[in-house]
Structure formats: structure tokens, C-alpha cells
Amino acid sequence: MRERLLLLLIIMLATAFFGEMKVNPFGGPFRFSLGIAAFFFGLLWFQSVPVLLIGLLTGAFTMWFRVGLDIVAYGTVWQESLFIHLPSAFYYGSFTLLFQIVSARRYVESPVLLGLIGATIDCASNLVELWVREISGVAPAGWGESILVLLFFGALRSFFAVGLYNSFSIRQVRAVGEVRQQELERLRMINTGLYEETFYLRKSMTQLEEITRESYQLYRQLLSSENTESSRALHIAEHVHEVKKDSQRMLAGLLKIINQKELAPQLSISELCGLVIRANQKYAEMMGKRIQFTGKCNVNLSTSQIYELLSVLNNLVANAVEAIPIEGKIELSVGFDKREIIFHVMDNGAGILHEDREWVFELGYTTKYDREGKPSTGIGLTHAKGIIHSLDGTLRIIHESEPITHFEVRIPTDQLLREEGGLCFGFS
């Protein structure tokens, strides 16, 4: 209720204020002002406001506002001023009534039609005001021959209000679109993290399946040799099988989250690289580092393997961010080479020693330690190489000069165009 009253007050004040920006085409008290443009815009923009109520209140408020100005500025007797400005209240009343009858708010999606409707209502309302002035004896001479002037100013004010409304609407839509885009990027990064978990969960399920099979074979062997431990081996096999079933249920839940319909099934390579760069710019800012990111994409292609690529590229670029002490440069570029798409990630950070390069993809190998001296898990590059291997691609270090670290990812184009699902996970 309080919000609605505030909107009513804003519309009334704006109408009265802009109503003083006027021209008097016939030399009398009849005026063309920007007040009706502000009023028309308010009716369109604040659609929760009741039309007839705001029309009556605005007409009355504008009339008394002008009376007050006459008294303060010119010392006019209030009865005389009221007699002069009373027809303007009829103008706003008739404008509101016609606006309500034609349901003008239904046409906000058709700006030209809405502008024409507004111009017609404006012209008709001016005729009502002039008719009232004619009855009261204060109408300007020769106004009946000036219909074209009424139409011109009506169209001018109407299309100004409609244009302003559309301008604000476009800005609002853009703002909502930007917020939604940020939310989609956040969801994609969350899904990328979930995808990494599903990668290892599937790997664990494969191992659990193998353990179940070997346990059952052990049970059969112990049973045939009449060993008393055979029942225990069967018990272990059953428990491992239950763990595998639980893992399958967790995997199904994760895949349901990852494959949300709200997220586009495909994403262009350039957008994907932009997402990686923006995410790591925030990461660098969080770490207090001044890093210049450069993105180059010469590939006009969309892929359904969004989370696989996001996981790998984000891992490589995040490693580059962590490798730069305070200030540096990171470049992410994409290009074609025959039937392969090549991703290059380069940075001028601490670099990788030549003798360490053959170990960086080994599980558990790390050069990163936290403030307490505890080592990182050392699974990032191993995980990235496993994903690339599942796409029949390669991940390697290019031997550049010592300060430059250069990772190259090669993936066959047809692998990036295939539908998601059915991947063969594994480590090389």
C-alpha cells in the first residue's frame, strides 16, 4: 500500500512539474506541456497503479498546483485562477477515461500502434478541454480550425512518452539478461565441478565392479576347496556390490543436476573460452594478482562437450594463475589443424623445470603447497589428461623457453560435435 501511494505521488508531482514546461499556441491559458508526456509514461511504466484513480487525483493535483503558482507568483485571486485552470482537470480525466476504455497497456509490445493510440487520446482530451473552456467562456478564438495543431502536439508528446518507455524497457531487459547470463555462468562452473566428481565416481564404479567380480571368483574358489572363509568372501562381494549400487544412485543424481534443461545443450568455443577467462580473472583478483588475460579464438564452432572442456581449460588456466607470483600474462588461444581443434594455454609464471615435465601428469605429483606447507592433491593435470584421453585427444607440454609454460590440447573435431554421454572414462 505504501509503495502504491509513493508511485501515485511521483506521477502527480512529475506531471505537475513538467506541466510548467509549456507553450500557449492560441495566446490564452490553454497550453501544450510535457506534463501529459510524464503522465502517459507513468501510466505505462507503473502498471500496478489503478488508472482511473490516478487520473482523477492527478487532474485535481495539477489544477490546484497551478492555482497555487498563480497566487504565489502573480498574486492572482484563487477563485479566478481556479476558473482558468479547472478545464485542465477535465483534460486529465478524459485522457484517463479513454486510456482505460481502449486498454492502452495491452499495446506496449507494439510501439507504433501505442503511439498512435496515445496521440488520438491526447487530441480527443484537448478537444474536451477546449469544449469546457468554450462553455465557461475562456476558450481561445479560432481553436476549432486548429485540429492539425492538436494532432501534431498529441503525436509529439505521445511518441516521446512511448519512446522513453521503450528505452527504459530495453535497459531493464538488458540488465535482467546480464544477471541471467552471470547466473548461467555460475551454474556452468558449478556443473563443471560436479562433472569432475562424476568422472572419478565412474572410475571408482569401474574399480568396484572389478573388485566385486574378483571377490565372487575368490568365493567360488574357496567354496570348491571347502575353505571355511568362503562365506566371508561372499559377504565382502555383496557389500562391495551394495557400495557400487549406492555409487550408481549418486551418479544418477549428479547427472540429473548437470543435464538441466535451463542450460543450453551447446556452447560456442569462443563463449566457452570467454567463460574460462572471466572465471579466472575473478580468481586472480581474489588472490591479489595483476594478470593480463588474452583470448584468441579462430574457431567458429559450437560443442556439446561443455563440461569436459570447461574442466580441462579451467584447470590449466587456474594452474597458470597460481604459477604467477604477483604480475604476469596468460594467453588462451584456439585454432584448427586439419581435423583437430587445438587449445593453447601459455603463461609467464614460475615455469616447470625441464626435468619435472615428464612427471607433471603423474597422479599425486605437485609443486604447490599451502601456507602451512601442506602439498596439493596432485590430481588436477592427471584428471585433465584423463578427460582429454576420453575424447581421443592429447594433452602435452610444449618445450618453450624456460620462463614460458605452454600446454597444448588437441581434440578431434568430431569428438566435440558428438552428443554428451556414453564416454569411456579412464586414465592413461
mmCIF file of N, CA and C in Angstrom, residues 177-280:
data_model
loop_
_atom_site.group_PDB
_atom_site.id
_atom_site.type_symbol
_atom_site.label_atom_id
_atom_site.label_comp_id
_atom_site.label_asym_id
_atom_site.label_seq_id
_atom_site.Cartn_x
_atom_site.Cartn_y
_atom_site.Cartn_z
ATOM 1 N N GLY A 177 19.005 -9.603 -18.527
ATOM 2 C CA GLY A 177 19.781 -10.549 -19.329
ATOM 3 C C GLY A 177 21.192 -10.733 -18.803
ATOM 4 N N GLU A 178 21.815 -9.624 -18.365
ATOM 5 C CA GLU A 178 23.167 -9.718 -17.814
ATOM 6 C C GLU A 178 23.182 -10.524 -16.520
ATOM 7 N N VAL A 179 22.166 -10.285 -15.671
ATOM 8 C CA VAL A 179 22.079 -11.046 -14.421
ATOM 9 C C VAL A 179 21.882 -12.531 -14.725
ATOM 10 N N ARG A 180 21.016 -12.825 -15.694
ATOM 11 C CA ARG A 180 20.766 -14.225 -16.051
ATOM 12 C C ARG A 180 22.019 -14.868 -16.639
ATOM 13 N N GLN A 181 22.752 -14.089 -17.463
ATOM 14 C CA GLN A 181 23.978 -14.624 -18.040
ATOM 15 C C GLN A 181 24.999 -14.951 -16.947
ATOM 16 N N GLN A 182 25.114 -14.074 -15.960
ATOM 17 C CA GLN A 182 26.025 -14.336 -14.845
ATOM 18 C C GLN A 182 25.588 -15.575 -14.062
ATOM 19 N N GLU A 183 24.275 -15.731 -13.905
ATOM 20 C CA GLU A 183 23.760 -16.896 -13.183
ATOM 21 C C GLU A 183 24.042 -18.182 -13.964
ATOM 22 N N LEU A 184 23.865 -18.123 -15.309
ATOM 23 C CA LEU A 184 24.153 -19.298 -16.134
ATOM 24 C C LEU A 184 25.638 -19.660 -16.070
ATOM 25 N N GLU A 185 26.498 -18.634 -16.080
ATOM 26 C CA GLU A 185 27.933 -18.902 -15.980
ATOM 27 C C GLU A 185 28.265 -19.538 -14.634
ATOM 28 N N ARG A 186 27.616 -19.033 -13.582
ATOM 29 C CA ARG A 186 27.848 -19.621 -12.251
ATOM 30 C C ARG A 186 27.393 -21.081 -12.219
ATOM 31 N N LEU A 187 26.241 -21.359 -12.822
ATOM 32 C CA LEU A 187 25.741 -22.735 -12.858
ATOM 33 C C LEU A 187 26.661 -23.643 -13.669
ATOM 34 N N ARG A 188 27.192 -23.093 -14.774
ATOM 35 C CA ARG A 188 28.097 -23.904 -15.598
ATOM 36 C C ARG A 188 29.369 -24.244 -14.827
ATOM 37 N N MET A 189 29.888 -23.285 -14.069
ATOM 38 C CA MET A 189 31.094 -23.559 -13.295
ATOM 39 C C MET A 189 30.808 -24.562 -12.176
ATOM 40 N N ILE A 190 29.617 -24.462 -11.572
ATOM 41 C CA ILE A 190 29.230 -25.457 -10.563
ATOM 42 C C ILE A 190 29.116 -26.831 -11.208
ATOM 43 N N ASN A 191 28.460 -26.869 -12.370
ATOM 44 C CA ASN A 191 28.309 -28.145 -13.075
ATOM 45 C C ASN A 191 29.654 -28.715 -13.505
ATOM 46 N N THR A 192 30.601 -27.824 -13.819
ATOM 47 C CA THR A 192 31.943 -28.305 -14.174
ATOM 48 C C THR A 192 32.575 -29.026 -12.991
ATOM 49 N N GLY A 193 32.425 -28.444 -11.791
ATOM 50 C CA GLY A 193 32.936 -29.116 -10.599
ATOM 51 C C GLY A 193 32.242 -30.441 -10.364
ATOM 52 N N LEU A 194 30.915 -30.484 -10.586
ATOM 53 C CA LEU A 194 30.183 -31.739 -10.433
ATOM 54 C C LEU A 194 30.627 -32.763 -11.477
ATOM 55 N N TYR A 195 30.916 -32.264 -12.699
ATOM 56 C CA TYR A 195 31.373 -33.173 -13.738
ATOM 57 C C TYR A 195 32.682 -33.852 -13.341
ATOM 58 N N GLU A 196 33.569 -33.083 -12.724
ATOM 59 C CA GLU A 196 34.829 -33.672 -12.272
ATOM 60 C C GLU A 196 34.572 -34.794 -11.265
ATOM 61 N N GLU A 197 33.576 -34.572 -10.387
ATOM 62 C CA GLU A 197 33.248 -35.613 -9.406
ATOM 63 C C GLU A 197 32.671 -36.846 -10.089
ATOM 64 N N THR A 198 31.835 -36.634 -11.125
ATOM 65 C CA THR A 198 31.269 -37.788 -11.831
ATOM 66 C C THR A 198 32.354 -38.562 -12.555
ATOM 67 N N PHE A 199 33.372 -37.857 -13.028
ATOM 68 C CA PHE A 199 34.482 -38.521 -13.707
ATOM 69 C C PHE A 199 35.133 -39.553 -12.774
ATOM 70 N N TYR A 200 35.448 -39.109 -11.561
ATOM 71 C CA TYR A 200 36.092 -40.018 -10.609
ATOM 72 C C TYR A 200 35.109 -41.047 -10.063
ATOM 73 N N LEU A 201 33.840 -40.665 -9.965
ATOM 74 C CA LEU A 201 32.843 -41.612 -9.475
ATOM 75 C C LEU A 201 32.683 -42.764 -10.460
ATOM 76 N N ARG A 202 32.680 -42.458 -11.757
ATOM 77 C CA ARG A 202 32.585 -43.526 -12.759
ATOM 78 C C ARG A 202 33.831 -44.406 -12.727
ATOM 79 N N LYS A 203 34.967 -43.778 -12.540
ATOM 80 C CA LYS A 203 36.207 -44.558 -12.433
ATOM 81 C C LYS A 203 36.137 -45.500 -11.223
ATOM 82 N N SER A 204 35.633 -44.960 -10.086
ATOM 83 C CA SER A 204 35.509 -45.786 -8.887
ATOM 84 C C SER A 204 34.519 -46.931 -9.101
ATOM 85 N N MET A 205 33.443 -46.658 -9.829
ATOM 86 C CA MET A 205 32.452 -47.700 -10.094
ATOM 87 C C MET A 205 33.044 -48.824 -10.939
ATOM 88 N N THR A 206 33.897 -48.448 -11.887
ATOM 89 C CA THR A 206 34.572 -49.482 -12.692
ATOM 90 C C THR A 206 35.454 -50.359 -11.806
ATOM 91 N N GLN A 207 36.166 -49.704 -10.894
ATOM 92 C CA GLN A 207 37.017 -50.472 -9.978
ATOM 93 C C GLN A 207 36.180 -51.327 -9.022
ATOM 94 N N LEU A 208 35.065 -50.784 -8.544
ATOM 95 C CA LEU A 208 34.183 -51.551 -7.668
ATOM 96 C C LEU A 208 33.613 -52.769 -8.385
ATOM 97 N N GLU A 209 33.273 -52.592 -9.649
ATOM 98 C CA GLU A 209 32.775 -53.719 -10.440
ATOM 99 C C GLU A 209 33.834 -54.802 -10.556
ATOM 100 N N GLU A 210 35.079 -54.385 -10.763
ATOM 101 C CA GLU A 210 36.179 -55.344 -10.861
ATOM 102 C C GLU A 210 36.420 -56.050 -9.527
ATOM 103 N N ILE A 211 36.356 -55.269 -8.419
ATOM 104 C CA ILE A 211 36.545 -55.878 -7.088
ATOM 105 C C ILE A 211 35.429 -56.865 -6.790
ATOM 106 N N THR A 212 34.189 -56.520 -7.161
ATOM 107 C CA THR A 212 33.058 -57.431 -6.952
ATOM 108 C C THR A 212 33.271 -58.731 -7.708
ATOM 109 N N ARG A 213 33.704 -58.617 -8.959
ATOM 110 C CA ARG A 213 33.934 -59.811 -9.778
ATOM 111 C C ARG A 213 35.035 -60.683 -9.180
ATOM 112 N N GLU A 214 36.139 -60.057 -8.778
ATOM 113 C CA GLU A 214 37.253 -60.830 -8.206
ATOM 114 C C GLU A 214 36.869 -61.446 -6.859
ATOM 115 N N SER A 215 36.070 -60.723 -6.062
ATOM 116 C CA SER A 215 35.630 -61.269 -4.770
ATOM 117 C C SER A 215 34.741 -62.490 -4.971
ATOM 118 N N TYR A 216 33.867 -62.403 -5.966
ATOM 119 C CA TYR A 216 32.979 -63.539 -6.225
ATOM 120 C C TYR A 216 33.778 -64.747 -6.744
ATOM 121 N N GLN A 217 34.780 -64.452 -7.606
ATOM 122 C CA GLN A 217 35.630 -65.550 -8.078
ATOM 123 C C GLN A 217 36.394 -66.180 -6.922
ATOM 124 N N LEU A 218 36.858 -65.339 -5.990
ATOM 125 C CA LEU A 218 37.542 -65.858 -4.806
ATOM 126 C C LEU A 218 36.601 -66.724 -3.977
ATOM 127 N N TYR A 219 35.350 -66.277 -3.853
ATOM 128 C CA TYR A 219 34.356 -67.070 -3.113
ATOM 129 C C TYR A 219 34.170 -68.441 -3.767
ATOM 130 N N ARG A 220 34.061 -68.471 -5.097
ATOM 131 C CA ARG A 220 33.874 -69.764 -5.800
ATOM 132 C C ARG A 220 35.068 -70.674 -5.588
ATOM 133 N N GLN A 221 36.258 -70.105 -5.631
ATOM 134 C CA GLN A 221 37.460 -70.929 -5.430
ATOM 135 C C GLN A 221 37.514 -71.483 -4.009
ATOM 136 N N LEU A 222 37.217 -70.630 -3.025
ATOM 137 C CA LEU A 222 37.232 -71.092 -1.630
ATOM 138 C C LEU A 222 36.135 -72.109 -1.384
ATOM 139 N N LEU A 223 34.990 -71.932 -2.024
ATOM 140 C CA LEU A 223 33.875 -72.866 -1.850
ATOM 141 C C LEU A 223 34.215 -74.237 -2.431
ATOM 142 N N SER A 224 34.874 -74.232 -3.603
ATOM 143 C CA SER A 224 35.230 -75.516 -4.235
ATOM 144 C C SER A 224 36.295 -76.267 -3.434
ATOM 145 N N SER A 225 37.122 -75.501 -2.718
ATOM 146 C CA SER A 225 38.158 -76.149 -1.888
ATOM 147 C C SER A 225 37.674 -76.370 -0.456
ATOM 148 N N GLU A 226 36.366 -76.124 -0.246
ATOM 149 C CA GLU A 226 35.730 -76.323 1.060
ATOM 150 C C GLU A 226 36.441 -75.537 2.164
ATOM 151 N N ASN A 227 36.864 -74.325 1.813
ATOM 152 C CA ASN A 227 37.507 -73.455 2.799
ATOM 153 C C ASN A 227 36.430 -72.752 3.631
ATOM 154 N N THR A 228 36.647 -72.634 4.919
ATOM 155 C CA THR A 228 35.648 -72.044 5.820
ATOM 156 C C THR A 228 35.506 -70.525 5.620
ATOM 157 N N GLU A 229 36.479 -69.908 4.925
ATOM 158 C CA GLU A 229 36.425 -68.458 4.700
ATOM 159 C C GLU A 229 35.606 -68.085 3.466
ATOM 160 N N SER A 230 35.013 -69.107 2.801
ATOM 161 C CA SER A 230 34.273 -68.815 1.566
ATOM 162 C C SER A 230 33.079 -67.893 1.830
ATOM 163 N N SER A 231 32.363 -68.110 2.944
ATOM 164 C CA SER A 231 31.199 -67.258 3.246
ATOM 165 C C SER A 231 31.627 -65.810 3.492
ATOM 166 N N ARG A 232 32.791 -65.621 4.057
ATOM 167 C CA ARG A 232 33.302 -64.284 4.310
ATOM 168 C C ARG A 232 33.630 -63.570 2.992
ATOM 169 N N ALA A 233 34.187 -64.317 2.054
ATOM 170 C CA ALA A 233 34.490 -63.740 0.742
ATOM 171 C C ALA A 233 33.210 -63.329 0.023
ATOM 172 N N LEU A 234 32.149 -64.173 0.160
ATOM 173 C CA LEU A 234 30.860 -63.831 -0.437
ATOM 174 C C LEU A 234 30.272 -62.580 0.218
ATOM 175 N N HIS A 235 30.431 -62.481 1.540
ATOM 176 C CA HIS A 235 29.942 -61.312 2.279
ATOM 177 C C HIS A 235 30.627 -60.034 1.786
ATOM 178 N N ILE A 236 31.933 -60.118 1.552
ATOM 179 C CA ILE A 236 32.676 -58.949 1.045
ATOM 180 C C ILE A 236 32.180 -58.570 -0.343
ATOM 181 N N ALA A 237 31.967 -59.571 -1.204
ATOM 182 C CA ALA A 237 31.489 -59.310 -2.557
ATOM 183 C C ALA A 237 30.123 -58.631 -2.536
ATOM 184 N N GLU A 238 29.238 -59.072 -1.632
ATOM 185 C CA GLU A 238 27.909 -58.479 -1.534
ATOM 186 C C GLU A 238 27.980 -57.026 -1.075
ATOM 187 N N HIS A 239 28.858 -56.756 -0.095
ATOM 188 C CA HIS A 239 28.988 -55.386 0.411
ATOM 189 C C HIS A 239 29.572 -54.456 -0.651
ATOM 190 N N VAL A 240 30.553 -54.928 -1.384
ATOM 191 C CA VAL A 240 31.139 -54.115 -2.460
ATOM 192 C C VAL A 240 30.080 -53.836 -3.522
ATOM 193 N N HIS A 241 29.238 -54.836 -3.805
ATOM 194 C CA HIS A 241 28.168 -54.657 -4.791
ATOM 195 C C HIS A 241 27.172 -53.592 -4.321
ATOM 196 N N GLU A 242 26.859 -53.569 -3.027
ATOM 197 C CA GLU A 242 25.960 -52.555 -2.479
ATOM 198 C C GLU A 242 26.577 -51.160 -2.586
ATOM 199 N N VAL A 243 27.888 -51.077 -2.337
ATOM 200 C CA VAL A 243 28.573 -49.783 -2.479
ATOM 201 C C VAL A 243 28.491 -49.304 -3.922
ATOM 202 N N LYS A 244 28.627 -50.227 -4.866
ATOM 203 C CA LYS A 244 28.541 -49.873 -6.279
ATOM 204 C C LYS A 244 27.142 -49.361 -6.629
ATOM 205 N N LYS A 245 26.109 -50.012 -6.073
ATOM 206 C CA LYS A 245 24.737 -49.574 -6.319
ATOM 207 C C LYS A 245 24.500 -48.160 -5.762
ATOM 208 N N ASP A 246 25.027 -47.914 -4.574
ATOM 209 C CA ASP A 246 24.910 -46.570 -4.000
ATOM 210 C C ASP A 246 25.620 -45.539 -4.876
ATOM 211 N N SER A 247 26.775 -45.915 -5.417
ATOM 212 C CA SER A 247 27.518 -45.016 -6.298
ATOM 213 C C SER A 247 26.725 -44.728 -7.562
ATOM 214 N N GLN A 248 26.016 -45.757 -8.064
ATOM 215 C CA GLN A 248 25.188 -45.549 -9.254
ATOM 216 C C GLN A 248 24.060 -44.555 -8.978
ATOM 217 N N ARG A 249 23.473 -44.659 -7.789
ATOM 218 C CA ARG A 249 22.400 -43.718 -7.435
ATOM 219 C C ARG A 249 22.944 -42.290 -7.315
ATOM 220 N N MET A 250 24.129 -42.142 -6.714
ATOM 221 C CA MET A 250 24.734 -40.815 -6.617
ATOM 222 C C MET A 250 25.072 -40.264 -7.994
ATOM 223 N N LEU A 251 25.575 -41.123 -8.862
ATOM 224 C CA LEU A 251 25.924 -40.706 -10.219
ATOM 225 C C LEU A 251 24.685 -40.248 -10.973
ATOM 226 N N ALA A 252 23.581 -40.984 -10.818
ATOM 227 C CA ALA A 252 22.338 -40.594 -11.491
ATOM 228 C C ALA A 252 21.879 -39.215 -11.019
ATOM 229 N N GLY A 253 22.001 -38.967 -9.703
ATOM 230 C CA GLY A 253 21.621 -37.661 -9.166
ATOM 231 C C GLY A 253 22.498 -36.545 -9.694
ATOM 232 N N LEU A 254 23.799 -36.788 -9.761
ATOM 233 C CA LEU A 254 24.719 -35.773 -10.280
ATOM 234 C C LEU A 254 24.442 -35.479 -11.750
ATOM 235 N N LEU A 255 24.190 -36.528 -12.542
ATOM 236 C CA LEU A 255 23.925 -36.331 -13.971
ATOM 237 C C LEU A 255 22.616 -35.576 -14.186
ATOM 238 N N LYS A 256 21.642 -35.807 -13.310
ATOM 239 C CA LYS A 256 20.380 -35.088 -13.417
ATOM 240 C C LYS A 256 20.592 -33.595 -13.188
ATOM 241 N N ILE A 257 21.474 -33.274 -12.235
ATOM 242 C CA ILE A 257 21.773 -31.859 -11.969
ATOM 243 C C ILE A 257 22.543 -31.245 -13.133
ATOM 244 N N ILE A 258 23.531 -31.992 -13.650
ATOM 245 C CA ILE A 258 24.382 -31.467 -14.723
ATOM 246 C C ILE A 258 23.573 -31.211 -15.991
ATOM 247 N N ASN A 259 22.655 -32.121 -16.312
ATOM 248 C CA ASN A 259 21.906 -32.020 -17.565
ATOM 249 C C ASN A 259 20.604 -31.249 -17.380
ATOM 250 N N GLN A 260 20.669 -30.097 -16.709
ATOM 251 C CA GLN A 260 19.482 -29.278 -16.521
ATOM 252 C C GLN A 260 19.056 -28.666 -17.850
ATOM 253 N N LYS A 261 17.743 -28.599 -18.054
ATOM 254 C CA LYS A 261 17.222 -28.047 -19.301
ATOM 255 C C LYS A 261 17.437 -26.539 -19.399
ATOM 256 N N GLU A 262 17.625 -25.871 -18.221
ATOM 257 C CA GLU A 262 17.815 -24.429 -18.252
ATOM 258 C C GLU A 262 19.122 -24.048 -18.940
ATOM 259 N N LEU A 263 20.076 -24.969 -18.953
ATOM 260 C CA LEU A 263 21.370 -24.678 -19.562
ATOM 261 C C LEU A 263 21.379 -25.160 -21.003
ATOM 262 N N ALA A 264 21.940 -24.339 -21.882
ATOM 263 C CA ALA A 264 21.974 -24.687 -23.301
ATOM 264 C C ALA A 264 22.769 -25.972 -23.520
ATOM 265 N N PRO A 265 22.248 -26.881 -24.388
ATOM 266 C CA PRO A 265 22.962 -28.132 -24.630
ATOM 267 C C PRO A 265 24.269 -27.937 -25.394
ATOM 268 N N GLN A 266 24.400 -26.793 -26.064
ATOM 269 C CA GLN A 266 25.630 -26.494 -26.801
ATOM 270 C C GLN A 266 26.100 -25.086 -26.480
ATOM 271 N N LEU A 267 27.407 -24.894 -26.639
ATOM 272 C CA LEU A 267 28.009 -23.589 -26.377
ATOM 273 C C LEU A 267 29.127 -23.396 -27.387
ATOM 274 N N SER A 268 29.230 -22.187 -27.923
ATOM 275 C CA SER A 268 30.296 -21.938 -28.891
ATOM 276 C C SER A 268 31.656 -21.975 -28.188
ATOM 277 N N ILE A 269 32.678 -22.367 -28.943
ATOM 278 C CA ILE A 269 34.029 -22.447 -28.383
ATOM 279 C C ILE A 269 34.485 -21.082 -27.874
ATOM 280 N N SER A 270 34.150 -20.019 -28.614
ATOM 281 C CA SER A 270 34.570 -18.677 -28.193
ATOM 282 C C SER A 270 33.903 -18.284 -26.875
ATOM 283 N N GLU A 271 32.596 -18.591 -26.722
ATOM 284 C CA GLU A 271 31.919 -18.291 -25.461
ATOM 285 C C GLU A 271 32.501 -19.101 -24.319
ATOM 286 N N LEU A 272 32.816 -20.354 -24.606
ATOM 287 C CA LEU A 272 33.382 -21.224 -23.579
ATOM 288 C C LEU A 272 34.725 -20.682 -23.092
ATOM 289 N N CYS A 273 35.566 -20.249 -24.031
ATOM 290 C CA CYS A 273 36.867 -19.681 -23.647
ATOM 291 C C CYS A 273 36.685 -18.380 -22.869
ATOM 292 N N GLY A 274 35.693 -17.585 -23.289
ATOM 293 C CA GLY A 274 35.406 -16.361 -22.556
ATOM 294 C C GLY A 274 34.973 -16.641 -21.132
ATOM 295 N N LEU A 275 34.193 -17.702 -20.948
ATOM 296 C CA LEU A 275 33.749 -18.093 -19.611
ATOM 297 C C LEU A 275 34.938 -18.491 -18.739
ATOM 298 N N VAL A 276 35.881 -19.237 -19.315
ATOM 299 C CA VAL A 276 37.080 -19.651 -18.581
ATOM 300 C C VAL A 276 37.909 -18.429 -18.172
ATOM 301 N N ILE A 277 38.070 -17.492 -19.098
ATOM 302 C CA ILE A 277 38.880 -16.300 -18.804
ATOM 303 C C ILE A 277 38.228 -15.451 -17.721
ATOM 304 N N ARG A 278 36.894 -15.233 -17.833
ATOM 305 C CA ARG A 278 36.213 -14.410 -16.829
ATOM 306 C C ARG A 278 36.283 -15.045 -15.445
ATOM 307 N N ALA A 279 36.117 -16.366 -15.384
ATOM 308 C CA ALA A 279 36.176 -17.055 -14.093
ATOM 309 C C ALA A 279 37.557 -16.912 -13.458
ATOM 310 N N ASN A 280 38.600 -16.999 -14.284
ATOM 311 C CA ASN A 280 39.950 -16.932 -13.729
ATOM 312 C C ASN A 280 40.423 -15.503 -13.501
#
